[in-house]
Coordinates of C-alpha atoms in Angstrom, one line a residue:
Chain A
X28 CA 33.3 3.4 9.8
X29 CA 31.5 2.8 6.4
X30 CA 27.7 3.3 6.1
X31 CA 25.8 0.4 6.2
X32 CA 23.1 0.2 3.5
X33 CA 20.4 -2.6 3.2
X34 CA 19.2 -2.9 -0.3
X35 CA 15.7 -4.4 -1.7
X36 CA 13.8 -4.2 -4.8
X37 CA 10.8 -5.8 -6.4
X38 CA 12.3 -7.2 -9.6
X39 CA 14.7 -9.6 -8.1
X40 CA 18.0 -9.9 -7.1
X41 CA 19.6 -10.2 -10.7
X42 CA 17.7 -7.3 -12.0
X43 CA 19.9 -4.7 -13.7
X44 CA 18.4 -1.7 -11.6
X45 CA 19.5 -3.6 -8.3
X46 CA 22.8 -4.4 -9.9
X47 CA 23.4 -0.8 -11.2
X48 CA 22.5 0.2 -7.7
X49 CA 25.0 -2.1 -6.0
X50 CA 27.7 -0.9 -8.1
X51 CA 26.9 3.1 -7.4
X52 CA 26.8 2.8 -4.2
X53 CA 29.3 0.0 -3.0
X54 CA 31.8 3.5 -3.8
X55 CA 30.7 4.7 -0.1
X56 CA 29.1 1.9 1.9
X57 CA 29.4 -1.5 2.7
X58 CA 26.0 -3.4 1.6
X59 CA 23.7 -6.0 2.5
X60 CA 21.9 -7.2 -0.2
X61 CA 18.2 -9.2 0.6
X62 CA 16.1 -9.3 -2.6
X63 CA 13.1 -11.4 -3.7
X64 CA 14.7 -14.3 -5.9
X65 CA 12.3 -13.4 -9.1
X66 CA 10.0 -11.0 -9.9
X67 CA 7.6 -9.3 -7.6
X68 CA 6.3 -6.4 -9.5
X69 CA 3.2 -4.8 -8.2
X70 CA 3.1 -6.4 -4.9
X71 CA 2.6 -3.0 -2.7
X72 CA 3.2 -4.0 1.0
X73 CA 2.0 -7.6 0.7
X74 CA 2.8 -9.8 3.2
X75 CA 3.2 -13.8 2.9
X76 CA 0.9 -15.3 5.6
X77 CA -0.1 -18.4 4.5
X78 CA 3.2 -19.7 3.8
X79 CA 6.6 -19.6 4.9
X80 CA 9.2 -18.4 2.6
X81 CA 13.1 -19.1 2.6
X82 CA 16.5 -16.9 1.6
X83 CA 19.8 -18.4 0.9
X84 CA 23.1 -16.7 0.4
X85 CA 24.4 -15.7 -3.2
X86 CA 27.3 -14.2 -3.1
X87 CA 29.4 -12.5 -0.6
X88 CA 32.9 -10.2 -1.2
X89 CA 34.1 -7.4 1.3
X90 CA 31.9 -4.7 2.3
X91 CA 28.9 -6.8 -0.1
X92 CA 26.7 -9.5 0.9
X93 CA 23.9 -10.7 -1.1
X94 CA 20.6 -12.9 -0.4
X95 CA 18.0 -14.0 -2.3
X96 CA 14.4 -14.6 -0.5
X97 CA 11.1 -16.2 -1.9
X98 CA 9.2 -13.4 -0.3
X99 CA 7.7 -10.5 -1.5
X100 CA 9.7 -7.1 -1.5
X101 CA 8.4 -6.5 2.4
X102 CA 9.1 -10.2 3.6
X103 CA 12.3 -9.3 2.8
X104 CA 12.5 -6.2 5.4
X105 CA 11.3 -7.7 8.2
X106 CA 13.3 -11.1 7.1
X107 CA 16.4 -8.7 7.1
X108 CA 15.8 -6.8 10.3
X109 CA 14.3 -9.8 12.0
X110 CA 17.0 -12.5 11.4
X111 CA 19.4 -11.6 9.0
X112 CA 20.9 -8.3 10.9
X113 CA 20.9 -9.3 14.4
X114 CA 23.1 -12.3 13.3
X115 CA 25.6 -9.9 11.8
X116 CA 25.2 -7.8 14.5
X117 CA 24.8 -4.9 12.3
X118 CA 21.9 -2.1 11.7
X119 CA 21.7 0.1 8.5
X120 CA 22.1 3.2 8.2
X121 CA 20.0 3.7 4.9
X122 CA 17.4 1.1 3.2
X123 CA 17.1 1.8 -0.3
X124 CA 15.3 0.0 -2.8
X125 CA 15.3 -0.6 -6.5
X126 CA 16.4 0.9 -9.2
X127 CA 13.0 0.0 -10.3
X128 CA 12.4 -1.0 -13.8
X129 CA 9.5 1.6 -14.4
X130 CA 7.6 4.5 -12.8
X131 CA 6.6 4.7 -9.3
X132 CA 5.7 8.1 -9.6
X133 CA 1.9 9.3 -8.6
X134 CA -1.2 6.8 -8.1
X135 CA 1.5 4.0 -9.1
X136 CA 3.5 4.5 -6.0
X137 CA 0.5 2.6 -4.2
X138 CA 1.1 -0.7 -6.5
X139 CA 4.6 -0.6 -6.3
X140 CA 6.6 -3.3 -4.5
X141 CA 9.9 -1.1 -4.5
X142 CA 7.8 1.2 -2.6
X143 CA 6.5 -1.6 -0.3
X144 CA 10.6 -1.9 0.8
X145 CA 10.7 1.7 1.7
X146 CA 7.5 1.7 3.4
X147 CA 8.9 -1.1 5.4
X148 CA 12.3 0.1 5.9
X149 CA 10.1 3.6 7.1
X150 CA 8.3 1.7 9.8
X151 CA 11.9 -0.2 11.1
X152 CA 12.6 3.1 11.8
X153 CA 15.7 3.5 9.4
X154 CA 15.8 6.3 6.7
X155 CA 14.6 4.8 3.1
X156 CA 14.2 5.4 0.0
X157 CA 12.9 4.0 -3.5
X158 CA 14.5 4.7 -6.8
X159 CA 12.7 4.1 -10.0
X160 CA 13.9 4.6 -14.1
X161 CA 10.2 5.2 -15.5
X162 CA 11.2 2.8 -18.8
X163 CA 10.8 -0.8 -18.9
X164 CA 12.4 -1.8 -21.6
X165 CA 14.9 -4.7 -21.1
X166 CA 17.7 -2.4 -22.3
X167 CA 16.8 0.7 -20.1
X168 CA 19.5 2.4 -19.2
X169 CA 20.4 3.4 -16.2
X170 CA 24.1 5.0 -16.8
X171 CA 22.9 8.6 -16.0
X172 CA 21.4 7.7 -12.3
X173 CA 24.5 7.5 -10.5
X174 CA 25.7 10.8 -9.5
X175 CA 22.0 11.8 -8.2
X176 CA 21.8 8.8 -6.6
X177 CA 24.9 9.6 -4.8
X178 CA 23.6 13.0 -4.1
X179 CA 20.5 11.9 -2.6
X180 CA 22.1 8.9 -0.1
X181 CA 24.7 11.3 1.0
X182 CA 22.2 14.1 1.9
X183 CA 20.1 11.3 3.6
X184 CA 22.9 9.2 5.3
X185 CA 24.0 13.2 6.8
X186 CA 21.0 14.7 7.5
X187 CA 18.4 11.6 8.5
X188 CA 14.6 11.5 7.6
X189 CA 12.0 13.1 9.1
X190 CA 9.9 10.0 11.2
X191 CA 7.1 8.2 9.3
X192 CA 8.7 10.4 6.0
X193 CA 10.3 8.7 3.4
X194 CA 11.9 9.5 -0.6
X195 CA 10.3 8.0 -3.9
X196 CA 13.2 9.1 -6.5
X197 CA 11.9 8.4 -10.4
X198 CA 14.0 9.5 -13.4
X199 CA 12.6 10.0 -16.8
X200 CA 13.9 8.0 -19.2
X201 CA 16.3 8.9 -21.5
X202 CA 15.7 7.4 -24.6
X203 CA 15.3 10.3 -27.0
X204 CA 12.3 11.8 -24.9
X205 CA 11.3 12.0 -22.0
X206 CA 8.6 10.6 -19.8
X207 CA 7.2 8.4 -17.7
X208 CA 6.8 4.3 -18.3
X209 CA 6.0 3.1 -21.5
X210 CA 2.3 3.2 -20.7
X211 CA 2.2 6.6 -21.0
X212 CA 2.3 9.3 -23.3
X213 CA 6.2 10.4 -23.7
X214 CA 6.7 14.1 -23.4
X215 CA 6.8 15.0 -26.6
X216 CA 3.1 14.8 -26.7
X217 CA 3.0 17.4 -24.3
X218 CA 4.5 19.7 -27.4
X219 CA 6.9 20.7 -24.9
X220 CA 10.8 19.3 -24.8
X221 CA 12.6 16.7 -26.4
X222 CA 15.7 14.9 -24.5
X223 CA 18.8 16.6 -24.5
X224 CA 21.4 14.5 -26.1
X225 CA 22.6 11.7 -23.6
X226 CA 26.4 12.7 -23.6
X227 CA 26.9 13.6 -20.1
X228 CA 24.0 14.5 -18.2
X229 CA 20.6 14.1 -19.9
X230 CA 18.7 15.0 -17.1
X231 CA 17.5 18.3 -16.4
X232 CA 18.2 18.8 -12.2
X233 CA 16.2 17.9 -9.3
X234 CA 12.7 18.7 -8.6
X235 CA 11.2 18.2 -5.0
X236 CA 7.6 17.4 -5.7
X237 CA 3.8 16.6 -4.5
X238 CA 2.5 13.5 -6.1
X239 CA 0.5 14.1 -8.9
X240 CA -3.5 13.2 -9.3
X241 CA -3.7 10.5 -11.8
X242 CA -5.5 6.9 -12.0
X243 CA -5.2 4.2 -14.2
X244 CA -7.8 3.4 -17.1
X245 CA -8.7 0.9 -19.6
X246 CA -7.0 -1.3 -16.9
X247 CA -8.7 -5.1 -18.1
X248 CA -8.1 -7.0 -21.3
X249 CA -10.5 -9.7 -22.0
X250 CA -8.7 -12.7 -23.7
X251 CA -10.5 -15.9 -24.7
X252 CA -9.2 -19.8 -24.2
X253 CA -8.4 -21.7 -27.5
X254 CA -10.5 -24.5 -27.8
X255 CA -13.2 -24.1 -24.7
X256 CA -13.4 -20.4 -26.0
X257 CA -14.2 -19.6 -21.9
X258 CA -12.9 -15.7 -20.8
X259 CA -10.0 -14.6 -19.0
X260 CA -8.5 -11.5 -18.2
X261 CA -5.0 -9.4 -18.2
X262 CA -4.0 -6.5 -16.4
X263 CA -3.6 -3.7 -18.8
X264 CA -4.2 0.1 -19.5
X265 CA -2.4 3.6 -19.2
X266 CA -2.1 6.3 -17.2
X267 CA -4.7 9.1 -16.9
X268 CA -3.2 12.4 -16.1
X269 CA -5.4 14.1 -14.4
X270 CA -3.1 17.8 -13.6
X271 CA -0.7 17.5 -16.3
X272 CA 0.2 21.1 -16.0
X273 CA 0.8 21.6 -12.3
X274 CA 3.9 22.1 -12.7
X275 CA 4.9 20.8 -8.8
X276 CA 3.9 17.1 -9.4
X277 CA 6.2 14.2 -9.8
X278 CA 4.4 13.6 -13.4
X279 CA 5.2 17.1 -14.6
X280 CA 8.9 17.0 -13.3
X281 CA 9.7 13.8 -15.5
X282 CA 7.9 15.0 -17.9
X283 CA 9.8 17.8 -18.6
X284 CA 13.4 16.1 -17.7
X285 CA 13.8 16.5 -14.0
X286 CA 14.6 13.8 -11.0
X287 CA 11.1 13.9 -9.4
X288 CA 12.0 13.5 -5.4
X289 CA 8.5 12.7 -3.9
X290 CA 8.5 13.2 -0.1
X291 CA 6.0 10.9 2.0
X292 CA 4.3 10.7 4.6
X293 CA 3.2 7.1 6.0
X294 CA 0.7 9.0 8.0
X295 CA -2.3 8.6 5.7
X296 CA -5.0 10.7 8.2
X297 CA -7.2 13.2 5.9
X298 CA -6.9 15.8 8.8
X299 CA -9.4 18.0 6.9
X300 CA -12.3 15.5 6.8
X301 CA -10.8 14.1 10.7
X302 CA -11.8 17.5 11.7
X303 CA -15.1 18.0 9.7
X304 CA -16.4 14.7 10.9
X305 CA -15.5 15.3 14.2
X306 CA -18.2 18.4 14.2
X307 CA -20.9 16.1 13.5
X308 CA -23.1 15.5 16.7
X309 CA -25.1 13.0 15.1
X310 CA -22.2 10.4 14.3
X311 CA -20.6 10.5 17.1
X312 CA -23.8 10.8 19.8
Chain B
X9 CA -33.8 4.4 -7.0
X10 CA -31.9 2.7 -4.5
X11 CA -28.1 3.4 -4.0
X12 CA -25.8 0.8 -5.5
X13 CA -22.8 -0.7 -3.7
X14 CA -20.2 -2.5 -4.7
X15 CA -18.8 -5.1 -2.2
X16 CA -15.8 -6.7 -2.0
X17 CA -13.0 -7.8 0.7
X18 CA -9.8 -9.6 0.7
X19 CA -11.1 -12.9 3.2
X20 CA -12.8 -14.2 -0.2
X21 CA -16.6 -13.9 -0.9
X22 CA -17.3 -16.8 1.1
X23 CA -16.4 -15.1 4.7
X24 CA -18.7 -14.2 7.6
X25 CA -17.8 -10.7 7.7
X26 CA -18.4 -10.0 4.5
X27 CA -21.9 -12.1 4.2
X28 CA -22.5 -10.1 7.3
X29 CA -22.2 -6.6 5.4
X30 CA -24.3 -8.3 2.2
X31 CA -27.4 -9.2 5.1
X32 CA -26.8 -5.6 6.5
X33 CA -26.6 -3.5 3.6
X34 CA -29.0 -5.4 1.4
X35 CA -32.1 -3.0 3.5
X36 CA -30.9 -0.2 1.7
X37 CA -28.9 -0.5 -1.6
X38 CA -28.6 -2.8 -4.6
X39 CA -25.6 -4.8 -4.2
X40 CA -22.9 -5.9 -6.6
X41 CA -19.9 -7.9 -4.7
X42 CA -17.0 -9.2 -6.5
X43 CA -14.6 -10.4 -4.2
X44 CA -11.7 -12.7 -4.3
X45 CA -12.4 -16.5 -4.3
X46 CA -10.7 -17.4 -1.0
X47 CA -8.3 -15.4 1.4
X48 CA -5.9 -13.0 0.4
X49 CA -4.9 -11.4 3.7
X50 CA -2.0 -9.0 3.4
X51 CA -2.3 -8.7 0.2
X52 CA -2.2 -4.6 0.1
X53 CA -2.8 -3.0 -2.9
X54 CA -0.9 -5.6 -5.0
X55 CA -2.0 -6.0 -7.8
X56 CA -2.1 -9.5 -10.6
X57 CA 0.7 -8.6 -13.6
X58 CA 2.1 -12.0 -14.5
X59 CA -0.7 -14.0 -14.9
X60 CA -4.4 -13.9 -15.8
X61 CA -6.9 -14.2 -13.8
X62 CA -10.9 -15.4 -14.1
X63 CA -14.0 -14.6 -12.3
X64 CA -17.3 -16.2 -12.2
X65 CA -20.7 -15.7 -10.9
X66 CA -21.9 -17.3 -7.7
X67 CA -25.7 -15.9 -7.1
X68 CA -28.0 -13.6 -8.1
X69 CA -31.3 -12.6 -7.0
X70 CA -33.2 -9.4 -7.2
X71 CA -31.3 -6.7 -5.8
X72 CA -28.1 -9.1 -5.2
X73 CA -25.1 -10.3 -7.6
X74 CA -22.3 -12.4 -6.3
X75 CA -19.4 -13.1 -8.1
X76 CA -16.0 -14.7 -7.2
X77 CA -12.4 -13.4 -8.7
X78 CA -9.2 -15.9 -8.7
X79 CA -7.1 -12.8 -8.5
X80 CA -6.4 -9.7 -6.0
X81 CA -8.6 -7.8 -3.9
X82 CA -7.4 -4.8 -6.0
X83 CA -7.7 -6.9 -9.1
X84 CA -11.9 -7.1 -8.1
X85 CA -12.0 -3.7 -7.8
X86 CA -10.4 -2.8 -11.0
X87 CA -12.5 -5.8 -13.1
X88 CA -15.8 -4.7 -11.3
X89 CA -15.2 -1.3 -13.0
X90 CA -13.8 -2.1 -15.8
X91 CA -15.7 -5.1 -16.8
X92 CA -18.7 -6.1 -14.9
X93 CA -20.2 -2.7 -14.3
X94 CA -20.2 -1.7 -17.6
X95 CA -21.9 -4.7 -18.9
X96 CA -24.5 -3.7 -16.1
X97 CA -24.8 -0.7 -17.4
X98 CA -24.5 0.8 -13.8
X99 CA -22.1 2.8 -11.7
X100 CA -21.7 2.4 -8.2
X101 CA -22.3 5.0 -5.6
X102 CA -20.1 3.4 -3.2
X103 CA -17.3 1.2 -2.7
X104 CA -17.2 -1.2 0.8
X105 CA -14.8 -3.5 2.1
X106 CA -15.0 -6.1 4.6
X107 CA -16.2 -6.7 7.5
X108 CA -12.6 -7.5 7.8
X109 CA -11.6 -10.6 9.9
X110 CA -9.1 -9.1 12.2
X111 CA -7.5 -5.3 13.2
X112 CA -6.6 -3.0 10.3
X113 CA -6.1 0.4 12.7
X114 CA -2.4 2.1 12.5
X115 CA 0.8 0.1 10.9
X116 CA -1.8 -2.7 9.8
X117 CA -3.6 -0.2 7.3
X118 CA -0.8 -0.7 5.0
X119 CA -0.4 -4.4 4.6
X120 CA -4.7 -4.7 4.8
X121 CA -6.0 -6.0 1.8
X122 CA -9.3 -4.7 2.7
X123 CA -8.0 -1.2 2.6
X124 CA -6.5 -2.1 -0.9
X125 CA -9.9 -2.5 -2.4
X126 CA -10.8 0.9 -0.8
X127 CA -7.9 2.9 -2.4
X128 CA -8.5 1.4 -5.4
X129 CA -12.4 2.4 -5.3
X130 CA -11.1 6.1 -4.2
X131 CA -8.8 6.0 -7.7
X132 CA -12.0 4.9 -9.1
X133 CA -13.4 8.1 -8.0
X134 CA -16.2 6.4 -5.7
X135 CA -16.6 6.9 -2.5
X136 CA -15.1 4.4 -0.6
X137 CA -14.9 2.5 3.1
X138 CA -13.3 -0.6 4.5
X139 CA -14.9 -2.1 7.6
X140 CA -12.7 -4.3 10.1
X141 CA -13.3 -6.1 13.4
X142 CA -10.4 -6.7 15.5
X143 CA -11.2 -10.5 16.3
X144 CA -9.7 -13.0 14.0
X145 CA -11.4 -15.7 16.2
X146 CA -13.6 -18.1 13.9
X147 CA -16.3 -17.3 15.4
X148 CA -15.8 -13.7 15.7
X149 CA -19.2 -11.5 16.6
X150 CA -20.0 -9.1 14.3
X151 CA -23.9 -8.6 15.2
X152 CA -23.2 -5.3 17.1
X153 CA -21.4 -3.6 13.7
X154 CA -24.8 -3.1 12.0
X155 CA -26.3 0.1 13.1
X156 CA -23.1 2.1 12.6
X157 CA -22.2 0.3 9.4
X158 CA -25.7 1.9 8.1
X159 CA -25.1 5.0 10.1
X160 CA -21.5 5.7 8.1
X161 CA -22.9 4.3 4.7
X162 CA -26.1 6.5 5.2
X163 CA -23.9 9.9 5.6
X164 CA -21.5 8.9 2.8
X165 CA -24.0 8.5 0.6
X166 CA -26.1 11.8 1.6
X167 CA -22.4 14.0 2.0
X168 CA -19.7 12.1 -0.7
X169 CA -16.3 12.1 0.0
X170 CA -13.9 14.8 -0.9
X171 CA -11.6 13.7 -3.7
X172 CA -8.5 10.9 -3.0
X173 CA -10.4 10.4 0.2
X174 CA -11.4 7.8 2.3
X175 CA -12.6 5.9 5.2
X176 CA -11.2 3.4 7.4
X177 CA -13.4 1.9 10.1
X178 CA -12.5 -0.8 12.5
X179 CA -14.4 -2.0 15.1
X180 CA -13.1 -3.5 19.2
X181 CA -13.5 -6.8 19.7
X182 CA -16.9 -7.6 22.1
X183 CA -15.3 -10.8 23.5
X184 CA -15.4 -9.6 27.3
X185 CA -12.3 -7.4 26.4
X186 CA -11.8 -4.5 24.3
X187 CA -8.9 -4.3 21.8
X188 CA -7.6 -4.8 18.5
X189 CA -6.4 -8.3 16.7
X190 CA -5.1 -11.0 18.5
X191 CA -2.2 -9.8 18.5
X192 CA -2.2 -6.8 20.3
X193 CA -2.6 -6.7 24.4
X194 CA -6.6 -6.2 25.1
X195 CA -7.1 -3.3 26.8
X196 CA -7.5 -4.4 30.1
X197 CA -3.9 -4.5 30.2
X198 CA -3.9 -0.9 30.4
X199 CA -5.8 -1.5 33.6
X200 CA -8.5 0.7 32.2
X201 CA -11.7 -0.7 30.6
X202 CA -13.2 -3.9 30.9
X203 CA -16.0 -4.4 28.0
X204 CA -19.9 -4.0 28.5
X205 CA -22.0 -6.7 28.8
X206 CA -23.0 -7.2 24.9
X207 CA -26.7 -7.3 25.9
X208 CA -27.5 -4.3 23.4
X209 CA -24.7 -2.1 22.1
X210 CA -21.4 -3.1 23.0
X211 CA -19.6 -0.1 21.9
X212 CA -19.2 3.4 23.3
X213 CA -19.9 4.9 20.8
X214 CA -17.7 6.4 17.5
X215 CA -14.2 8.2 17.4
X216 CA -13.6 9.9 14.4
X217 CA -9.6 9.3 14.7
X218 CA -5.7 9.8 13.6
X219 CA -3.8 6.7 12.6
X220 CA -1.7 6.1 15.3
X221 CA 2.0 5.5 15.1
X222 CA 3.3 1.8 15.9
X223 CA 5.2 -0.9 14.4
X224 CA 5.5 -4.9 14.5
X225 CA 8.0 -6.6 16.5
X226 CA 9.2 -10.4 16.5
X227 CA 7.8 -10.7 13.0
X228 CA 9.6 -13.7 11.9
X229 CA 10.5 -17.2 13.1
X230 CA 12.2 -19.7 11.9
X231 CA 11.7 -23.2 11.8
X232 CA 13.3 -26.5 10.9
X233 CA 12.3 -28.7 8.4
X234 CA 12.1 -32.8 9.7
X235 CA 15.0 -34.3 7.8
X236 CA 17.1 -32.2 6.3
X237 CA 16.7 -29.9 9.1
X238 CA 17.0 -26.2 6.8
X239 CA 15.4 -23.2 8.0
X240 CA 12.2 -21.6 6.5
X241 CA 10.1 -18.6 7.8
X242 CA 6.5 -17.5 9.1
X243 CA 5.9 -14.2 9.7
X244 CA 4.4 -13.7 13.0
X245 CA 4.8 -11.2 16.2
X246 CA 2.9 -8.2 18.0
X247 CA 1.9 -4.7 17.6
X248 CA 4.2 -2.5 19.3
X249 CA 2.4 0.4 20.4
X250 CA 4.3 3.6 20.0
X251 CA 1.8 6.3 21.4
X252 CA -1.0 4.3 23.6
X253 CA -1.8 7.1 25.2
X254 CA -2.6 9.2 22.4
X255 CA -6.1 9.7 23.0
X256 CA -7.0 11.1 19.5
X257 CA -5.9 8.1 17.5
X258 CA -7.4 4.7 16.9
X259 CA -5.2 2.3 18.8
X260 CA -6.6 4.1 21.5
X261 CA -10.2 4.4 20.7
X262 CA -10.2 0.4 20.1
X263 CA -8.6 -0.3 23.0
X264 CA -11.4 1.9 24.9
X265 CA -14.1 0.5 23.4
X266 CA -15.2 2.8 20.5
X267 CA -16.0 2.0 16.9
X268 CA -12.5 4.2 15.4
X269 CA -13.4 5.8 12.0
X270 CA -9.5 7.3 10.5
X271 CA -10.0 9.0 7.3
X272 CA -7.5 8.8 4.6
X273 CA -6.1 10.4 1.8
X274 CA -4.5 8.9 -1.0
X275 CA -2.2 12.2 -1.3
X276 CA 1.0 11.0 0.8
X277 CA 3.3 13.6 0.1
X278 CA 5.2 14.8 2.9
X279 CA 4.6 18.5 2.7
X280 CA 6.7 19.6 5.4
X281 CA 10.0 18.3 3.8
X282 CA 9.3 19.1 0.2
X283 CA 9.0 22.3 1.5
X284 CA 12.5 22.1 3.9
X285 CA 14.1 20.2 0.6
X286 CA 13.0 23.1 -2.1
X287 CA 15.3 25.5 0.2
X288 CA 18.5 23.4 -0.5
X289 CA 20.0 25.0 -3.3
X290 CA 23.0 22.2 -3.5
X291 CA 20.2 19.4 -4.1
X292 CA 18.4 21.4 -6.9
X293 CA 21.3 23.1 -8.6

């Protein structure tokens, strides 16, 4: 029997990462499709839990069913593993969510609603994992992911995950250098490489990586209302790299050409301070 | 000069828990909160990309600003330091969150908006701890919380926080039954503990704690609309506990009466299988 693979994003069902994805991997699994209906960029694990949401069937062929949900990326997990499954009487092998339009690599995996899918699919206890083209641009191109993708499921769907561990996949992007998403500084300004020619393969291997330390800055834009002249404020800002040359992170990987594979943990304990505090007779008298 | 703290939560400024930490904290810091203008429970660590959002102030006195944000408990965090503070002119020497109106122990940590605000005060590079009591009654006691609130902000301020790390503190329920949220089974359905009377300290004391492993189950239901009679969705269902007996981790130390502090790190990479994954030449080749 075919793999079963459940597929999410955060950009919405008719986003050309989650299409590119369908047709890479409808070669070697039948697929369940449940995706928010629009946009849901940046929603982390968020929840809906003052309202109810709805999903209705798009589309459905052999071996490809798709859904689109007014949910967030994880209302769409549970929705899927909560109704939608048990009434096909299926369970997937493999959740896998994006391709995301845009890096998810370092201190944005924490923001990122295609993460929020594989943190959900993680804790449904089914192997997951998030891929992410680190360019935003509406014309990204996503030709070269396919055979690494394949890789990766095939590896996954044959050897399982680890419990509570799950994959964050990011590719560079591949338009003339390479880097990370168009809020940061593209690899040439690292005075290091410059993309290979995109003719077959312009992507340098694999690297299995830490995440890297790195925050946001210059993160709020003040704009002002015509006519009352009263404040409001946008989202903005870049990246600050904060190890750039540790050459094991996810930033340096795609900085230098490589698939960044990310392994996680969803078991966030800092053992190190856990065992510190732990010594301290006067906290815990 | 006194410490400065900057408060914020994801039940909106307005909440008892968090007016509750104001009254407690205000002995021995300068406060700044900036906290979202109604509820945003579950929000995680999402964040506000396609729209604006505004923020206005509420209060001030000496020693004590309020302001409200339309936008996402991360969204405070990140105007607070990219806005308000530096028109201030100050820096905060801690970031807190809370009190939290229900359980954000174990699975719950990821959806908990309150822990949003802390990882985003830990990118901020500030020390940073969310406080949660696991009663989501409306008229949920939080007068026993106090004393070790101060006690944990007292030794966070004197020892700092090692880097991408933070705390998590959530406190039993005092309602005649230990346990966590509402949702969970109180703990004398382990046929162990009953609570203390609440005459003076209610709690046993502190646990410095692992998260524990567990999962929600029966998380959606459907319902009919009147009329046309389609289906929409709530998100509901219990905590499964996966590990109950696990007496190092903070289901447990809820459910047995003790405040449960879980320190975090913001570094989730699986170490184990990067390591396993470097070794497999055919990924990497």
């Amino acid at each position: 029997m075919r793999p079963y693979i459940l597929i999410s994003n955060d950009d919405g069902y008719q986003a050309a990462g989650l299409q590119y994805l369908i047709k890479t991997l409808r070669n070697v699994a039948d697929l369940l499709v449940l995706a928010p209906d629009g946009p849901r960029s940046g929603y982390s694990c968020a929840i809906t839990t003052k309202n109810p949401f709805t999903f209705h069937r798009v589309s459905h062929e052999e071996g490809l069913e798709v859904y689109a949900c007014s949910g967030s990326p994880v209302d769409c997990v549970k929705l899927a593993f909560n109704i939608l499954l048990p009434r096909l009487g299926r369970r997937p092998d493999l959740v896998v969510s994006g391709i995301n339009h845009g890096d998810n690599s370092s201190v944005n995996t924490f923001y990122s609603g295609t993460m929020g899918v594989v943190t959900e699919g993680t804790f449904q206890g089914v192997p997951s994992i998030g891929f992410s083209l680190c360019d935003m641009a509406s014309n990204a191109d996503f030709s070269a992911c396919g055979p690494y993708i394949l890789r990766i499921v095939e590896k996954v769907l044959r050897e399982g995950m680890p419990p509570l561990t799950c994959l964050n996949v990011n590719f560079p992007r591949t338009d003339g250098t390479y880097g990370c998403s168009m809020d940061c500084n593209p690899a040439t300004e690292c005075g290091e490489v410059s993309a290979k020619s995109h003719e077959k393969d312009p992507y340098r291997g694999i690297k299995i990586c830490r995440m890297a330390h790195s925050n946001w800055v210059e993160e709020v834009e003040e704009c002002r209302r015509p006519g009352s002249g009263s404040p409001y404020y946008w989202l903005t800002g870049r990246v600050n790299e904060l190890e750039l040359e540790a050459e094991d992170t996810d930033r340096w990987a795609l900085y230098h050409g490589y698939v960044a594979i990310t392994p996680q943990t969803l078991d966030s304990t800092a053992y190190n301070l856990l065992n510190a505090w732990r010594e301290d007779p006067e906290l815990c008298r």
